[in-house]
Coordinates of C-alpha atoms and ligand atoms in Angstrom, one line a residue:
X1 CA -0.7 101.5 195.2
X2 CA 2.8 103.2 196.1
X3 CA 5.6 100.5 196.2
X4 CA 8.6 101.5 198.0
X5 CA 12.1 99.7 197.5
X6 CA 15.7 99.9 198.6
X7 CA 18.7 98.7 198.2
X8 CA 22.9 98.4 199.4
X9 CA 25.5 96.4 198.6
X10 CA 28.4 95.8 196.5
X11 CA 25.9 95.3 192.8
X12 CA 24.5 98.4 191.4
X13 CA 21.6 99.4 192.9
X14 CA 19.2 100.6 189.7
X15 CA 18.8 97.0 188.5
X16 CA 18.5 96.1 191.7
X17 CA 15.7 99.0 192.4
X18 CA 13.9 98.1 188.9
X19 CA 13.7 94.5 189.6
X20 CA 12.0 94.8 192.7
X21 CA 9.6 97.5 191.4
X22 CA 8.6 95.2 189.1
X23 CA 7.2 92.3 191.4
X24 CA 5.5 95.1 192.7
X25 CA 3.9 96.6 189.2
X26 CA 0.9 94.7 189.9
X27 CA -0.3 97.0 193.0
X28 CA -0.9 99.2 189.7
X29 CA 1.0 102.3 189.8
X30 CA 1.1 105.8 187.5
X31 CA 5.2 106.7 187.6
X32 CA 8.1 105.2 188.8
X33 CA 11.5 106.9 189.8
X34 CA 14.6 106.2 191.9
X35 CA 17.9 108.2 193.7
X36 CA 20.9 107.0 193.8
X37 CA 24.0 108.0 196.0
X38 CA 26.9 108.2 193.5
X39 CA 30.0 110.3 194.1
X40 CA 28.4 112.0 197.5
X41 CA 25.4 113.0 195.0
X42 CA 22.2 112.2 194.7
X43 CA 21.1 111.3 190.9
X44 CA 17.5 111.3 191.0
X45 CA 16.0 109.3 187.9
X46 CA 11.6 109.5 187.0
X47 CA 9.6 109.7 185.0
X48 CA 5.5 109.1 184.2
X49 CA 3.9 106.2 182.9
X50 CA 5.3 102.6 183.0
X51 CA 8.3 100.9 184.5
X52 CA 9.4 101.0 180.9
X53 CA 9.6 104.7 180.4
X54 CA 12.4 104.9 184.3
X55 CA 14.5 101.4 182.7
X56 CA 15.2 104.2 179.6
X57 CA 15.8 106.7 181.6
X58 CA 18.2 104.4 183.6
X59 CA 19.7 102.8 179.7
X60 CA 20.8 106.4 179.0
X61 CA 23.0 107.8 182.2
X62 CA 23.6 104.4 183.8
X63 CA 24.3 105.5 187.5
X64 CA 27.1 103.1 189.0
X65 CA 25.5 103.0 192.3
X66 CA 25.2 100.8 195.2
X67 CA 22.6 102.5 196.9
X68 CA 19.4 103.8 196.3
X69 CA 16.0 103.9 197.1
X70 CA 12.9 103.7 194.1
X71 CA 9.1 104.3 193.6
X72 CA 5.7 103.2 192.2
X73 CA 3.5 106.2 192.2
X74 CA -0.7 105.9 192.2
X75 CA -1.1 109.8 192.5
X76 CA -3.5 110.7 195.2
X77 CA -1.6 114.5 196.0
X78 CA -1.1 115.4 192.2
X79 CA -1.6 114.3 188.8
X80 CA 0.5 111.1 187.3
X81 CA 3.3 113.3 186.2
X82 CA 7.3 113.7 186.0
X83 CA 7.5 116.3 188.5
X84 CA 5.5 114.1 191.0
X85 CA 7.1 111.4 190.4
X86 CA 8.8 110.0 193.6
X87 CA 12.0 110.6 194.7
X88 CA 11.3 114.2 196.3
X89 CA 14.3 115.9 197.4
X90 CA 15.1 119.0 199.5
X91 CA 15.9 122.3 197.5
X92 CA 19.8 121.3 198.2
X93 CA 19.6 117.4 196.9
X94 CA 20.6 116.7 200.0
X95 CA 18.0 113.9 201.0
X96 CA 15.3 112.0 199.3
X97 CA 12.4 110.8 199.8
X98 CA 9.9 107.8 198.7
X99 CA 6.7 107.5 200.4
X100 CA 3.4 105.4 200.7
X101 CA 0.4 106.9 202.1
X102 CA -0.9 110.0 203.1
X103 CA 0.7 112.9 205.5
X104 CA -2.8 114.4 206.4
X105 CA -1.0 117.6 208.0
X106 CA 0.9 118.1 204.8
X107 CA -0.9 122.0 203.9
X108 CA -0.1 122.9 206.9
X109 CA 3.6 121.4 207.5
X110 CA 4.0 123.0 203.9
X111 CA 3.0 126.4 205.1
X112 CA 5.3 126.6 207.5
X113 CA 8.3 125.5 205.4
X114 CA 7.4 128.2 203.2
X115 CA 7.8 130.9 205.1
X116 CA 10.9 129.6 206.9
X117 CA 12.1 130.1 202.4
X118 CA 11.7 126.3 201.2
X119 CA 10.5 126.4 198.3
X120 CA 8.7 123.5 196.4
X121 CA 8.1 122.0 193.2
X122 CA 5.8 119.3 193.5
X123 CA 2.0 119.1 194.3
X124 CA 2.3 116.0 196.4
X125 CA 2.4 115.4 200.3
X126 CA 5.7 113.7 200.3
X127 CA 7.9 116.8 199.3
X128 CA 6.9 118.0 202.9
X129 CA 9.0 115.3 204.6
X130 CA 12.0 115.9 202.3
X131 CA 12.2 119.5 203.5
X132 CA 11.2 119.1 206.7
X133 CA 13.8 115.6 206.9
X134 CA 16.7 118.6 206.0
X135 CA 16.1 121.0 207.8
X136 CA 15.8 118.7 211.1
X137 CA 19.4 117.2 209.2
X138 CA 20.9 120.9 209.4
X139 CA 19.7 121.5 212.8
X140 CA 20.9 118.4 213.9
X141 CA 23.8 117.2 212.2
X142 CA 22.4 113.9 213.0
X143 CA 20.3 111.5 210.7
X144 CA 18.3 109.8 212.8
X145 CA 17.6 112.5 215.6
X146 CA 16.3 114.0 212.2
X147 CA 13.7 111.4 211.0
X148 CA 13.1 110.7 215.1
X149 CA 12.3 114.7 215.0
X150 CA 10.2 113.7 211.6
X151 CA 8.1 111.1 213.3
X152 CA 7.2 113.9 215.9
X153 CA 6.0 116.1 213.3
X154 CA 3.6 113.7 210.7
X155 CA 0.0 113.1 210.8
X156 CA -1.4 110.2 209.5
X157 CA 0.2 106.6 208.1
X158 CA 3.0 105.8 206.0
X159 CA 6.2 104.2 205.7
X160 CA 9.1 106.0 204.1
X161 CA 12.9 105.3 203.1
X162 CA 15.2 108.2 203.2
X163 CA 18.5 108.2 201.9
X164 CA 21.1 111.2 202.2
X165 CA 24.3 112.1 200.6
X166 CA 26.1 112.4 203.7
X167 CA 25.7 109.7 204.4
X168 CA 26.4 106.9 201.3
X169 CA 25.9 104.0 203.0
X170 CA 22.3 103.9 204.9
X171 CA 18.8 103.8 204.3
X172 CA 16.3 105.7 206.7
X173 CA 13.1 103.3 206.6
X174 CA 10.2 104.4 208.5
X175 CA 6.4 102.6 209.2
X176 CA 3.9 103.7 210.6
X177 CA 0.7 102.2 210.2
X178 CA 2.2 100.6 207.1
X179 CA 4.0 98.1 206.1
X180 CA 8.1 97.8 205.1
X181 CA 10.2 94.8 205.0
X182 CA 13.9 94.3 205.1
X183 CA 15.3 91.2 203.5
X184 CA 18.5 90.4 204.8
X185 CA 20.9 89.7 202.6
X186 CA 25.0 88.7 202.7
X187 CA 26.9 91.8 202.3
X188 CA 23.7 92.9 201.3
X189 CA 20.4 94.2 202.9
X190 CA 16.7 95.3 200.6
X191 CA 13.8 97.4 200.7
X192 CA 10.5 96.7 200.2
X193 CA 6.5 97.4 200.7
X194 CA 5.8 94.2 199.9
X195 CA 7.6 91.8 200.8
X196 CA 7.3 89.6 197.5
X197 CA 10.4 92.7 196.2
X198 CA 13.0 91.2 198.0
X199 CA 11.7 87.2 198.5
X200 CA 13.9 87.1 195.1
X201 CA 17.2 88.0 196.5
X202 CA 16.6 86.9 200.4
X203 CA 14.5 84.3 202.3
X204 CA 15.0 86.4 205.6
X205 CA 13.3 89.3 206.8
X206 CA 12.3 91.8 209.1
X207 CA 8.8 93.0 208.8
X208 CA 8.9 96.6 210.9
X209 CA 6.5 97.1 213.1
X210 CA 3.4 99.7 213.0
X211 CA 5.9 102.3 214.0
X212 CA 9.3 101.9 213.7
X213 CA 12.4 103.4 212.1
X214 CA 14.8 100.9 210.7
X215 CA 18.8 102.4 209.9
X216 CA 19.9 99.8 206.9
X217 CA 23.1 99.5 205.5
X218 CA 24.8 96.7 204.0
X219 CA 25.7 94.4 207.0
X220 CA 22.9 95.8 209.5
X221 CA 19.8 96.5 210.2
X222 CA 19.3 98.7 213.3
X223 CA 15.8 99.1 215.1
X224 CA 14.3 101.7 217.3
X225 CA 11.1 103.0 218.3
X226 CA 10.0 106.2 217.1
X227 CA 11.1 107.3 221.2
X228 CA 14.4 106.2 219.9
X229 CA 14.4 102.7 222.0
X230 CA 16.0 100.2 220.0
X231 CA 15.2 96.9 219.8
X232 CA 16.3 94.1 218.5
X233 CA 14.7 90.7 216.9
X234 CA 15.2 87.4 214.6
X235 CA 14.6 87.8 211.2
X236 CA 10.9 85.8 209.6
X237 CA 12.5 82.6 207.7
X238 CA 10.5 82.0 204.9
X239 CA 10.3 78.0 203.7
X240 CA 7.8 79.0 200.4
X241 CA 8.8 79.6 197.1
X242 CA 9.6 82.3 196.2
X243 CA 6.7 84.6 194.0
X244 CA 7.2 84.6 190.6
X245 CA 5.7 86.7 187.6
X246 CA 4.9 84.6 184.8
X247 CA 1.9 84.7 182.7
X248 CA 2.8 81.2 181.7
X249 CA 1.1 81.2 178.0
X250 CA -1.1 83.3 178.1
X251 CA -2.0 86.8 176.9
X252 CA -3.0 88.5 179.9
X253 CA -2.5 87.5 184.0
X254 CA -6.3 88.4 184.1
X255 CA -7.0 85.3 182.2
X256 CA -4.6 82.6 183.7
X257 CA -6.1 83.5 187.3
X258 CA -9.8 82.5 185.8
X259 CA -8.6 79.6 184.3
X260 CA -7.0 78.9 188.1
X261 CA -10.0 79.2 190.4
X262 CA -10.6 75.4 190.0
X263 CA -7.2 74.3 191.6
X264 CA -7.6 77.3 193.9
X265 CA -10.5 75.2 194.9
X266 CA -8.7 71.9 194.8
X267 CA -5.7 73.2 197.3
X268 CA -8.1 75.4 199.2
X269 CA -9.9 72.2 200.0
X270 CA -7.3 70.2 200.5
X271 CA -5.9 72.2 203.2
X272 CA -8.9 72.8 205.5
X273 CA -11.5 70.1 204.1
X274 CA -9.1 66.6 204.1
X275 CA -11.6 64.5 204.8
X276 CA -15.8 65.0 204.4
X277 CA -15.7 62.5 207.7
X278 CA -14.0 65.3 209.7
X279 CA -15.1 68.7 210.9
X280 CA -13.4 72.1 209.1
X281 CA -9.8 71.9 209.9
X282 CA -10.4 75.4 211.8
X283 CA -9.0 74.7 214.7
X284 CA -5.3 75.9 215.9
X285 CA -3.4 74.1 217.0
X286 CA -2.2 73.9 220.4
X287 CA 1.4 75.2 220.5
X288 CA 2.3 79.3 220.1
X289 CA 3.2 80.0 216.6
X290 CA 6.6 80.9 215.6
X291 CA 8.9 79.8 213.2
X292 CA 11.2 78.0 215.8
X293 CA 13.7 81.5 216.2
X294 CA 10.9 83.4 218.6
X295 CA 9.7 86.0 216.4
X296 CA 5.7 85.4 215.7
X297 CA 4.6 84.3 212.4
X298 CA 1.0 84.8 211.5
X299 CA -0.3 80.8 211.3
X300 CA -3.6 80.5 210.1
X301 CA -7.0 78.9 212.2
X302 CA -9.5 79.6 214.5
X303 CA -8.5 79.5 218.1
X304 CA -12.2 80.2 219.5
X305 CA -13.4 77.2 221.4
X306 CA -16.3 75.6 220.8
X307 CA -18.5 77.6 223.7
X308 CA -17.3 80.9 222.7
X309 CA -18.6 80.1 219.4
X310 CA -22.2 78.1 220.7
X311 CA -22.3 82.0 222.6
X312 CA -22.0 84.2 219.6
X313 CA -24.9 86.5 218.9
X314 CA -23.2 88.4 215.6
X315 CA -21.0 87.7 212.6
X316 CA -19.8 91.2 211.2
X317 CA -18.0 90.7 208.2
X318 CA -15.8 93.7 206.7
X319 CA -14.5 94.6 203.5
X320 CA -14.5 96.6 200.3
X321 CA -15.2 95.9 196.7
X322 CA -15.0 92.6 195.8
X323 CA -14.3 91.0 199.0
X324 CA -17.5 92.8 200.0
X325 CA -19.4 90.9 197.1
X326 CA -17.4 88.0 198.7
X327 CA -18.6 89.1 202.4
X328 CA -22.5 89.4 201.3
X329 CA -23.0 86.0 200.2
X330 CA -20.9 84.5 203.2
X331 CA -24.0 86.3 205.3
X332 CA -26.6 84.6 203.3
X333 CA -24.3 81.2 204.1
X334 CA -23.8 81.8 207.3
X335 CA -27.6 82.6 207.9
X336 CA -28.9 79.7 205.8
X337 CA -26.5 77.0 208.2
X338 CA -26.4 78.7 211.4
X339 CA -29.5 80.7 212.5
X340 CA -26.3 83.7 213.1
X341 CA -27.5 86.9 212.2
X342 CA -24.6 88.0 209.7
X343 CA -23.9 92.0 208.6
X344 CA -22.0 93.3 205.9
X345 CA -20.4 96.8 205.8
X346 CA -18.4 98.4 203.5
X347 CA -15.2 98.8 205.5
X348 CA -14.8 102.7 204.7
X349 CA -18.6 102.9 205.7
X350 CA -17.4 102.3 209.3
X351 CA -15.2 105.3 209.8
X352 CA -16.9 107.6 211.6
X353 CA -19.0 105.5 213.0
X354 CA -20.1 103.9 215.6
X355 CA -19.3 99.9 215.3
X356 CA -21.4 97.6 217.0
X357 CA -19.4 94.7 218.2
X358 CA -19.4 92.9 221.6
X359 CA -18.1 89.9 223.4
X360 CA -20.4 87.9 221.3
X361 CA -19.7 89.0 217.9
X362 CA -17.3 87.3 215.4
X363 CA -16.3 90.5 213.2
X364 CA -14.3 89.0 209.9
X365 CA -12.4 91.1 207.7
X366 CA -12.2 89.8 204.2
X367 CA -8.5 91.2 202.0
X368 CA -7.5 89.9 199.6
X369 CA -4.4 92.1 199.6
X370 CA -4.6 91.8 203.3
X371 CA -3.5 96.0 203.2
X372 CA -6.4 97.8 202.3
X373 CA -6.6 100.4 204.7
X374 CA -9.9 100.9 205.3
X375 CA -10.7 96.9 206.0
X376 CA -7.2 97.4 208.4
X377 CA -9.5 100.2 210.3
X378 CA -12.7 98.8 211.0
X379 CA -11.0 95.9 212.0
X380 CA -8.2 96.8 214.8
X381 CA -12.0 98.4 216.4
X382 CA -13.1 95.7 216.4
X383 CA -10.7 94.2 218.3
X384 CA -10.4 97.2 220.2
X385 CA -13.7 97.0 221.3
X386 CA -13.5 93.7 221.9
X387 CA -15.3 91.5 219.3
X388 CA -13.4 88.5 218.0
X389 CA -12.3 89.1 215.1
X390 CA -11.4 86.4 212.1
X391 CA -9.4 87.7 209.2
X392 CA -9.7 86.2 205.7
X393 CA -7.0 86.6 203.0
X394 CA -4.4 84.7 201.1
X395 CA -1.7 86.7 202.2
X396 CA 0.1 85.5 205.4
X397 CA 2.8 87.8 204.4
X398 CA 0.0 90.7 204.9
X399 CA -1.1 93.4 207.8
X400 CA -4.2 91.5 208.5
X401 CA -2.7 88.8 208.9
X402 CA -0.7 89.6 211.7
X403 CA -3.2 91.5 213.7
X404 CA -6.2 88.9 213.9
X405 CA -5.3 85.7 216.4
X406 CA -8.1 83.7 213.9
X407 CA -6.7 83.7 210.3
X408 CA -8.2 81.2 207.0
X409 CA -5.5 81.5 204.7
X410 CA -6.6 80.6 201.3
X411 CA -4.5 79.4 199.0
X412 CA -4.8 81.4 196.0
X413 CA -1.0 82.6 196.4
X414 CA -0.7 86.0 195.4
X415 CA -3.2 87.8 192.5
X416 CA -1.2 89.9 190.2
X417 CA -4.0 91.6 187.7
X418 CA -5.6 94.4 189.3
X419 CA -9.0 92.8 189.4
X420 CA -9.5 89.8 191.3
X421 CA -11.2 86.3 190.1
X422 CA -9.3 84.3 192.0
X423 CA -9.2 85.7 195.6
X424 CA -13.2 86.0 194.7
X425 CA -13.8 82.3 194.5
X426 CA -11.2 81.4 197.4
X427 CA -12.9 83.7 199.9
X428 CA -16.8 82.2 198.4
X429 CA -15.3 79.3 199.9
X430 CA -13.7 80.4 203.1
X431 CA -17.1 81.5 203.6
X432 CA -18.9 77.9 202.6
X433 CA -16.1 76.3 205.0
X434 CA -16.7 78.4 207.9
X435 CA -20.6 78.3 208.0
X436 CA -19.8 74.5 207.9
X437 CA -17.7 74.6 210.6
X438 CA -19.3 77.3 212.8
X439 CA -22.8 75.2 212.2
X440 CA -21.4 71.5 213.5
X441 CA -19.5 74.0 216.4
X442 CA -23.0 74.8 217.5
X443 CA -25.1 71.1 216.2
X444 CA -26.9 73.7 213.7
X445 CA -26.5 71.5 211.3
X446 CA -26.1 67.2 212.2
X447 CA -23.3 64.5 210.8
X448 CA -25.6 63.9 206.8
X449 CA -25.4 67.1 206.5
X450 CA -22.5 68.7 207.0
X451 CA -21.6 65.7 205.0
X452 CA -24.1 66.3 202.1
X453 CA -22.2 69.2 202.3
X454 CA -18.9 68.6 201.9
X455 CA -19.1 66.6 199.3
X456 CA -20.7 68.8 196.6
X457 CA -17.5 71.4 197.8
X458 CA -15.6 68.8 196.8
X459 CA -17.8 68.8 193.5
X460 CA -17.2 72.1 192.8
X461 CA -14.1 71.9 191.5
X462 CA -15.1 69.6 188.2
X463 CA -18.0 71.9 187.8
X464 CA -16.1 74.6 187.6
X465 CA -14.1 73.3 184.8
X466 CA -17.2 72.8 183.3
X467 CA -18.3 76.0 183.6
X468 CA -14.2 76.8 181.8
X469 CA -15.1 74.9 179.0
X470 CA -17.8 77.3 177.6
X471 CA -14.8 79.1 177.0
X472 CA -15.6 79.8 173.4
X473 CA -18.8 80.5 174.0
X474 CA -18.6 83.2 176.5
X475 CA -16.0 85.1 174.1
X476 CA -18.1 85.4 170.9
X477 CA -21.1 86.5 173.3
X478 CA -18.7 88.6 174.7
X479 CA -17.5 90.6 171.1
X480 CA -20.9 90.9 170.6
X481 CA -22.1 93.2 172.9
X482 CA -18.8 94.7 173.3
X483 CA -20.3 98.2 171.7
X484 CA -22.6 98.9 174.7
X485 CA -22.3 101.4 176.7
X486 CA -24.4 100.8 179.9
X487 CA -25.4 97.2 180.9
X488 CA -27.7 96.4 183.8
X489 CA -26.9 93.4 185.6
X490 CA -29.3 91.7 187.8
X491 CA -29.5 88.4 190.6
X492 CA -31.6 87.5 193.5
X493 CA -30.8 85.7 196.8
X494 CA -27.1 84.1 196.5
X495 CA -26.7 85.4 193.3
X496 CA -27.8 88.9 193.8
X497 CA -23.6 89.8 195.0
X498 CA -22.9 88.1 192.0
X499 CA -24.7 90.6 190.2
X500 CA -23.3 93.0 192.3
X501 CA -19.8 91.6 191.2
X502 CA -20.3 91.7 188.0
X503 CA -20.8 94.7 187.3
X504 CA -17.3 95.2 189.0
X505 CA -15.9 93.5 186.8
X506 CA -17.1 94.7 183.7
X507 CA -16.1 98.6 185.1
X508 CA -13.5 98.3 185.8
X509 CA -12.2 96.2 182.9
X510 CA -13.7 97.4 180.2
X511 CA -14.6 101.1 181.3
X512 CA -18.5 100.0 179.7
X513 CA -21.0 101.9 182.8
X514 CA -22.4 99.2 184.4
X515 CA -24.9 98.4 187.3
X516 CA -25.8 95.7 189.9
X517 CA -29.1 95.1 191.1
X518 CA -31.3 92.7 193.0
X519 CA -33.8 91.9 191.0
X520 CA -36.7 92.8 192.5
X521 CA -35.4 95.6 192.6
X522 CA -35.4 96.7 189.1
X523 CA -38.9 98.2 189.1
X524 CA -38.4 100.4 192.1
X525 CA -36.2 102.8 189.3
X526 CA -33.8 101.3 187.1
X527 CA -35.9 100.5 185.2
X528 CA -36.3 103.3 183.8
X529 CA -32.8 103.1 182.5
X530 CA -33.6 100.7 180.2
X531 CA -34.3 100.1 176.2
X532 CA -32.8 98.8 173.3
X533 CA -29.6 99.8 174.1
X534 CA -28.2 99.0 177.3
X535 CA -28.3 94.8 177.8
X536 CA -29.3 93.6 180.9
X537 CA -27.2 90.4 182.2
X538 CA -29.5 88.1 184.8
X539 CA -28.3 85.3 186.8
X540 CA -30.6 82.7 186.7
X541 CA -30.1 79.9 189.0
X542 CA -33.5 77.2 190.0
X543 CA -33.9 78.2 193.6
X544 CA -36.7 79.3 195.4
X545 CA -35.5 82.7 193.9
X546 CA -35.7 81.4 190.5
X547 CA -39.6 82.1 189.3
X548 CA -39.4 86.1 190.1
X549 CA -36.2 86.3 188.8
X550 CA -37.7 85.3 185.5
X551 CA -40.6 87.4 186.6
X552 CA -38.2 90.7 186.7
X553 CA -36.2 89.8 183.5
X554 CA -39.5 89.7 181.8
X555 CA -40.2 92.9 182.9
X556 CA -36.5 94.1 181.9
X557 CA -37.6 92.3 178.0
X558 CA -41.3 93.9 178.2
X559 CA -38.8 97.8 178.0
X560 CA -36.7 95.9 175.1
X561 CA -33.3 95.3 176.5
X562 CA -31.0 92.8 174.7
X563 CA -31.0 89.8 177.7
X564 CA -28.2 87.8 178.2
X565 CA -28.4 84.6 181.2
X566 CA -26.9 82.9 183.3
X567 CA -28.9 79.3 183.8
X568 CA -27.7 76.0 184.2
X569 CA -27.7 73.6 181.0
X570 CA -30.9 72.0 180.1
X571 CA -33.0 74.8 181.3
X572 CA -35.3 75.9 177.9
X573 CA -37.4 78.4 180.0
X574 CA -34.8 80.4 179.8
X575 CA -34.3 80.3 176.2
X576 CA -38.1 81.6 175.4
X577 CA -36.3 84.7 177.1
X578 CA -33.0 85.8 176.6
X579 CA -31.6 86.4 173.5
X580 CA -28.1 85.1 175.1
X581 CA -27.9 81.7 177.4
X582 CA -24.1 81.7 179.0
X583 CA -24.4 78.1 180.7
X584 CA -23.3 76.2 184.3
X585 CA -24.0 72.8 185.2
X586 CA -26.8 71.9 187.1
X587 CA -26.2 73.1 190.8
X588 CA -27.9 74.3 193.6
X589 CA -28.8 77.6 194.3
X590 CA -27.1 77.3 197.5
X591 CA -23.6 76.3 195.8
X592 CA -24.1 78.2 192.8
X593 CA -21.7 81.7 193.9
X594 CA -19.5 79.7 192.9
X595 CA -20.5 78.6 189.5
X596 CA -21.8 81.8 187.8
X597 CA -19.6 84.0 188.8
X598 CA -17.6 82.3 186.1
X599 CA -18.8 83.6 183.1
X600 CA -19.4 87.1 183.9
X601 CA -15.4 87.2 184.9
X602 CA -14.7 85.5 181.5
X603 CA -17.6 88.1 179.9
X604 CA -16.3 90.7 181.2
X605 CA -12.7 90.0 180.1
X606 CA -13.3 89.1 176.6
X607 CA -15.5 92.4 176.4
X608 CA -12.5 93.9 177.3
X609 CA -9.9 92.3 175.4
X610 CA -12.1 92.9 172.5
X611 CA -11.6 97.1 173.6
X612 CA -8.5 96.8 173.2
X613 CA -7.7 97.6 177.2
X614 CA -5.0 97.2 179.7
X615 CA -6.2 94.3 180.9
X616 CA -4.5 93.7 183.2
X617 CA -3.9 96.6 185.2
X618 CA -7.0 98.8 184.1
X619 CA -7.0 102.4 184.1
X620 CA -6.8 104.8 188.2
X621 CA -7.3 101.6 189.4
X622 CA -4.5 99.6 192.4
X623 CA -3.8 96.3 193.6
X624 CA -3.5 97.6 196.9
X625 CA -5.7 100.6 198.6
X626 CA -3.6 101.5 201.1
X627 CA -5.1 104.6 201.7
X628 CA -8.2 105.4 202.8
Ligands
F6R701 C1 -12.2 94.6 192.0 C2 -11.1 94.6 193.4 C3 -11.4 95.7 194.8 C4 -11.1 95.2 195.6 C5 -10.7 95.7 197.0 C6 -10.0 95.4 198.5 O1 -11.8 93.5 191.2 O2 -10.2 93.8 193.3 O3 -12.2 95.6 194.2 O4 -11.6 93.8 195.7 O5 -10.0 96.8 196.7 O6 -9.2 94.8 198.2 P1 -8.4 93.5 199.3 O7 -9.5 92.9 199.1 O8 -7.3 93.6 199.1 O9 -8.5 94.4 200.4

């Protein structure tokens, strides 16, 4: 989704801004732009479409400026056109603004500004900010005061980068329940809505607090609350290696990330399950955390005591999209091992509803980006009510990681392809580990059972490799079915959410309409859509729901649907019923979701590839969904 960047220093701003924007491309966007201050004037260059279009403009006009802001926009208010692209300026070309989030009261503010004689040239809510801050600057002749007045008028959650041609060596950054990071360099400073964009230049960063203004020059960063109180804090010094956007030998990040899943499991297991004879390594060390210079850094681990865990009465999972599917499987796993009832909610469904959690609930937010607005709002509400809150993410630098005291950080790094694959597998693994951890703490499983479960988890990376080795067969099947216009995915029990995830992957990557159902639900309605033109994909793994799933598949077959199975090697039964069988190694039903999703990911990938779709950045999608 939208990305903000900024630069001030000795280098040419435009090229730094573009290289920062390149790091944010993976989040999804549909236009891009920059504003630089050159010779006391604002120069704004912006273009709909990919960053390459903006780069072409910059080649023609090559600005020499050393101060600027930039943006990748994911359209919310107004179509993805040149005109609606950010930065937006006031009529006099005095200030330029880039913006993430939504200004909820923009209609009201726009009417007020129009009544004052301001003219608007875009459909965006952002343009209101440009006119309003320029108006207050006209009144106060002090940009900081103008920004402070501005924030008293804006409703919603947002982040802003603002430059004023009168204050040539300064960027004003505003964060209101969003995400903005300042990167500290040597006589140069950087701004970005995602720290990965500044980490290519510096390992020292300042993350803006929830309602904070930063006044940034090449040599200084001053932080103010919205009320004008100045504060200081030391930077976070990161030790981890910087994020490199590199596809290696792969054509697409998605393919690379699907193939990385065994190593994601290995690394996350090495971190949290170093020894199968010991408890899952979730307990937080006693120290208060921090990076040695006094600034709080998100530290992973769970700080609940054994008695707090024993007294838990419920687990509530909150997430969106693919992470929600991981949570659905999490419910089955935790309930099976611990007996604790688990509810899973789509985080956006919590808006405007009573969240029924309490001091004996563990509320778990799952998010690969750690920035999903609905998930953050829901977990914040759970925390306010007094529930224990736990985050599962691969981004320890994310907003989610900052606001939860209990945190599982999966070892898969940053996922570049917009469609989630390796982060999903990492989230699933987290639920297996969490379930074993809770079960051990509560005495719900004995040492032998715990050891057996851990042993099986350790086998999973190699079993995943065996599934990945089936790639040529999966590719062939995908090509055969790529002309379908509609597909149905079914599964039961642990693999009902796998069916939902399979359908979601196919939809988002290939744009073929697909729906996922609990197999038992087919005859309660969805079966009406089936005929010879609608292929049905069924996940059928031996276990308690195996025969029943096969019966449901029979029902589909009787409607002349073409049948595809994800089934274990050696299962002869499925061959009688299915036209195509995608194989996984024999596996217990309980652990099977860690394998069954892989053929479905590859299937969707190869269908999309065959159709020539933009696999890594599907249309209309964003990696980080920071609007509600
Ligand atoms: C699908 C996908 C989305 C995300 C959802 C939540 O491939 O990636 O459905 O799972 O937008 O995002 P996060 O995990 O960042 O909260």
